[in-house]
Coordinates of C-alpha atoms in Angstrom, one line a residue:
D1 CA 10.1 -3.1 -1.2
V2 CA 7.2 -0.9 -0.5
A3 CA 7.9 -0.6 3.2
T4 CA 11.4 0.6 2.5
A5 CA 10.1 3.0 -0.2
I6 CA 7.7 4.4 2.4
E7 CA 10.4 4.8 5.0
L8 CA 12.8 6.6 2.7
G9 CA 10.1 8.5 0.9
K10 CA 8.7 9.9 4.2
R11 CA 12.2 11.0 5.1
A12 CA 12.7 12.8 1.8
T13 CA 9.2 14.4 2.0
Q14 CA 10.1 15.6 5.5
Y15 CA 12.9 17.6 4.0
G16 CA 10.8 19.1 1.2
M17 CA 11.8 16.8 -1.6
K18 CA 9.6 15.1 -4.1
V19 CA 10.2 11.4 -4.6
N20 CA 10.7 9.2 -7.8
I21 CA 9.3 5.8 -7.2
D22 CA 11.2 3.4 -9.4
F23 CA 9.3 0.1 -10.0
H24 CA 11.6 -2.6 -11.4
Y25 CA 8.8 -5.2 -11.5
S26 CA 11.3 -8.0 -10.5
D27 CA 12.3 -9.7 -7.3
F28 CA 15.8 -8.4 -7.9
W29 CA 17.5 -5.4 -9.6
A30 CA 16.4 -5.0 -13.2
D31 CA 18.8 -3.8 -15.9
P32 CA 19.3 -4.4 -19.7
K33 CA 20.7 -7.9 -19.1
R34 CA 18.3 -8.9 -16.3
Q35 CA 14.6 -8.4 -16.7
H36 CA 13.2 -11.3 -14.7
A37 CA 9.6 -11.5 -13.8
P38 CA 8.8 -11.7 -10.1
K39 CA 8.5 -15.3 -9.0
A40 CA 4.8 -14.7 -8.2
W41 CA 4.3 -14.0 -11.9
E42 CA 6.1 -17.1 -13.2
G43 CA 3.9 -19.0 -15.7
M44 CA 1.7 -16.0 -16.4
S45 CA 1.0 -14.9 -20.0
A46 CA 1.9 -11.4 -21.0
D47 CA -1.7 -10.2 -20.5
E48 CA -1.8 -11.8 -17.1
K49 CA 1.5 -10.1 -16.2
A50 CA 0.1 -6.7 -17.4
D51 CA -2.9 -7.2 -15.1
A52 CA -0.7 -8.2 -12.2
L53 CA 1.6 -5.2 -12.9
Y54 CA -1.4 -2.8 -13.0
D55 CA -2.6 -4.2 -9.6
F56 CA 0.8 -4.1 -8.0
T57 CA 1.5 -0.5 -9.2
K58 CA -1.9 0.7 -8.0
E59 CA -1.7 -1.0 -4.6
S60 CA 1.9 0.1 -4.0
L61 CA 1.4 3.7 -5.0
T62 CA -1.7 3.9 -2.9
Q63 CA 0.2 2.7 0.2
I64 CA 3.0 5.1 -0.5
L65 CA 0.7 8.1 -1.0
D66 CA -1.4 7.1 2.1
A67 CA 1.8 7.2 4.1
G68 CA 2.3 10.8 3.2
V69 CA 5.1 10.5 0.7
D70 CA 5.2 13.4 -1.8
V71 CA 5.6 11.5 -5.1
G72 CA 6.6 13.6 -8.1
M73 CA 7.4 10.9 -10.6
V74 CA 6.9 7.2 -11.0
Q75 CA 9.3 5.2 -13.2
V76 CA 7.6 2.3 -14.8
G77 CA 10.4 -0.2 -15.3
N78 CA 14.2 0.2 -15.1
E79 CA 16.6 0.1 -18.1
I80 CA 14.0 -1.7 -20.2
N81 CA 15.9 -1.8 -23.6
N82 CA 15.7 -5.6 -23.9
G83 CA 12.4 -6.3 -22.3
M84 CA 10.6 -6.1 -19.0
S85 CA 9.4 -8.6 -16.4
G86 CA 10.5 -11.6 -18.5
E87 CA 8.9 -10.3 -21.7
T88 CA 10.9 -9.4 -24.7
D89 CA 8.4 -9.1 -27.6
V90 CA 7.6 -5.4 -28.3
P91 CA 3.8 -5.8 -28.1
A92 CA 4.0 -7.5 -24.7
V93 CA 6.4 -4.9 -23.3
M94 CA 4.2 -2.1 -24.5
G95 CA 1.3 -3.8 -22.8
L96 CA 3.2 -3.9 -19.5
L97 CA 4.2 -0.2 -19.8
S98 CA 0.6 0.8 -20.7
A99 CA -0.7 -1.1 -17.7
G100 CA 1.8 0.6 -15.3
S101 CA 1.1 4.0 -16.8
R102 CA -2.6 3.6 -16.6
A103 CA -2.3 2.6 -12.9
V104 CA -0.2 5.7 -12.1
R105 CA -2.6 8.0 -13.9
E106 CA -5.6 6.6 -12.1
I107 CA -4.1 6.9 -8.7
A108 CA -2.7 10.4 -9.4
D109 CA -6.2 11.5 -10.5
S110 CA -7.9 10.0 -7.5
Y111 CA -5.5 11.8 -5.2
G112 CA -5.5 15.0 -7.1
K113 CA -1.7 14.7 -7.7
D114 CA 0.4 15.7 -10.6
I115 CA 2.7 12.6 -10.9
R116 CA 4.8 12.4 -14.0
I117 CA 5.5 9.0 -15.6
V118 CA 9.1 8.1 -16.6
L119 CA 10.0 5.3 -18.9
H120 CA 13.7 4.4 -18.4
Y121 CA 16.2 3.2 -21.0
T122 CA 20.0 3.0 -21.4
N123 CA 22.6 2.4 -24.2
I124 CA 22.3 6.0 -25.4
E125 CA 25.4 5.6 -27.6
D126 CA 23.1 4.0 -30.2
N127 CA 20.8 6.8 -31.5
E128 CA 19.0 4.4 -33.8
E129 CA 18.1 2.0 -30.9
V130 CA 16.9 4.9 -28.8
D131 CA 14.8 6.3 -31.6
T132 CA 13.3 2.8 -32.2
M133 CA 12.3 2.6 -28.6
A134 CA 10.7 6.0 -28.7
A135 CA 8.9 5.2 -32.0
N136 CA 7.5 2.0 -30.5
L137 CA 6.1 3.9 -27.5
K138 CA 4.4 6.3 -29.9
E139 CA 3.1 3.6 -32.2
Y140 CA 1.6 1.6 -29.3
G141 CA 0.2 4.8 -27.7
V142 CA 2.0 4.3 -24.4
D143 CA 1.1 7.2 -22.1
Y144 CA 4.2 8.8 -20.4
D145 CA 5.7 12.1 -19.7
I146 CA 9.5 11.6 -19.5
F147 CA 11.9 9.5 -21.5
G148 CA 14.5 8.6 -18.9
L149 CA 18.1 7.6 -19.8
S150 CA 21.0 6.1 -17.9
Y151 CA 24.4 7.5 -18.8
Y152 CA 27.6 5.8 -18.0
P153 CA 30.5 7.3 -20.0
F154 CA 32.6 4.2 -19.9
W155 CA 29.9 2.4 -22.0
H156 CA 27.8 5.1 -23.5
G157 CA 30.2 7.5 -25.1
T158 CA 30.6 11.3 -24.8
L159 CA 28.4 14.0 -23.3
D160 CA 28.0 15.3 -26.8
M161 CA 26.5 12.0 -27.9
L162 CA 24.2 12.1 -24.9
T163 CA 23.1 15.6 -25.7
D164 CA 22.5 14.9 -29.3
N165 CA 20.3 11.8 -28.5
M166 CA 18.4 13.7 -25.9
N167 CA 17.7 16.6 -28.2
D168 CA 16.7 14.2 -31.0
I169 CA 14.1 12.5 -28.7
A170 CA 12.8 15.8 -27.4
E171 CA 12.3 17.2 -30.9
R172 CA 10.9 14.1 -32.6
Y173 CA 8.6 13.0 -29.9
G174 CA 7.8 16.1 -27.8
K175 CA 8.9 14.4 -24.5
D176 CA 10.8 15.8 -21.6
L177 CA 14.0 13.9 -20.8
V178 CA 15.8 13.1 -17.6
I179 CA 19.0 11.4 -16.8
A180 CA 17.7 8.7 -14.6
E181 CA 21.2 7.4 -13.6
V182 CA 24.6 8.8 -14.1
S183 CA 28.0 7.4 -13.1
M184 CA 31.1 9.2 -14.0
G185 CA 33.4 6.4 -12.6
Y186 CA 33.8 2.8 -13.6

């Protein structure tokens, strides 16, 4: 929750670190198999969810920055390969991402901060799927800086596959890449 993000973020800032705020936009952990909308958003249309997501992002990020947390990145969604906040149609998901991104840019501008926006995917073993996701972001004009990827070798293949997919996205779409999650165990 926001209070915990502030507490941990202040501690990291105290030690000279920048913080990545990872918005899951769910009451629980979000991953490729679980992208449930918060209960407060149940029954909302995709457009209403986009408005709620925009407001939540803006209000939360304002509280975090007002508390003195040095935010360097904001992750809009977590492992959103199969949807986000209960939405699975590409136009609806792109609308949610655009709303979150717009909120981050507005708050960053109002605070004079350079906050980078990360969109976070997984399943990097499928280059075609990763390329389709990046192409959708470009087609819908979603504003972001970094294409984030989770990498779990047990499911996602070799480091060479990861490197090839990362290089492909960077070259085709001109985006920075980051490994948002890595697990070398099982």
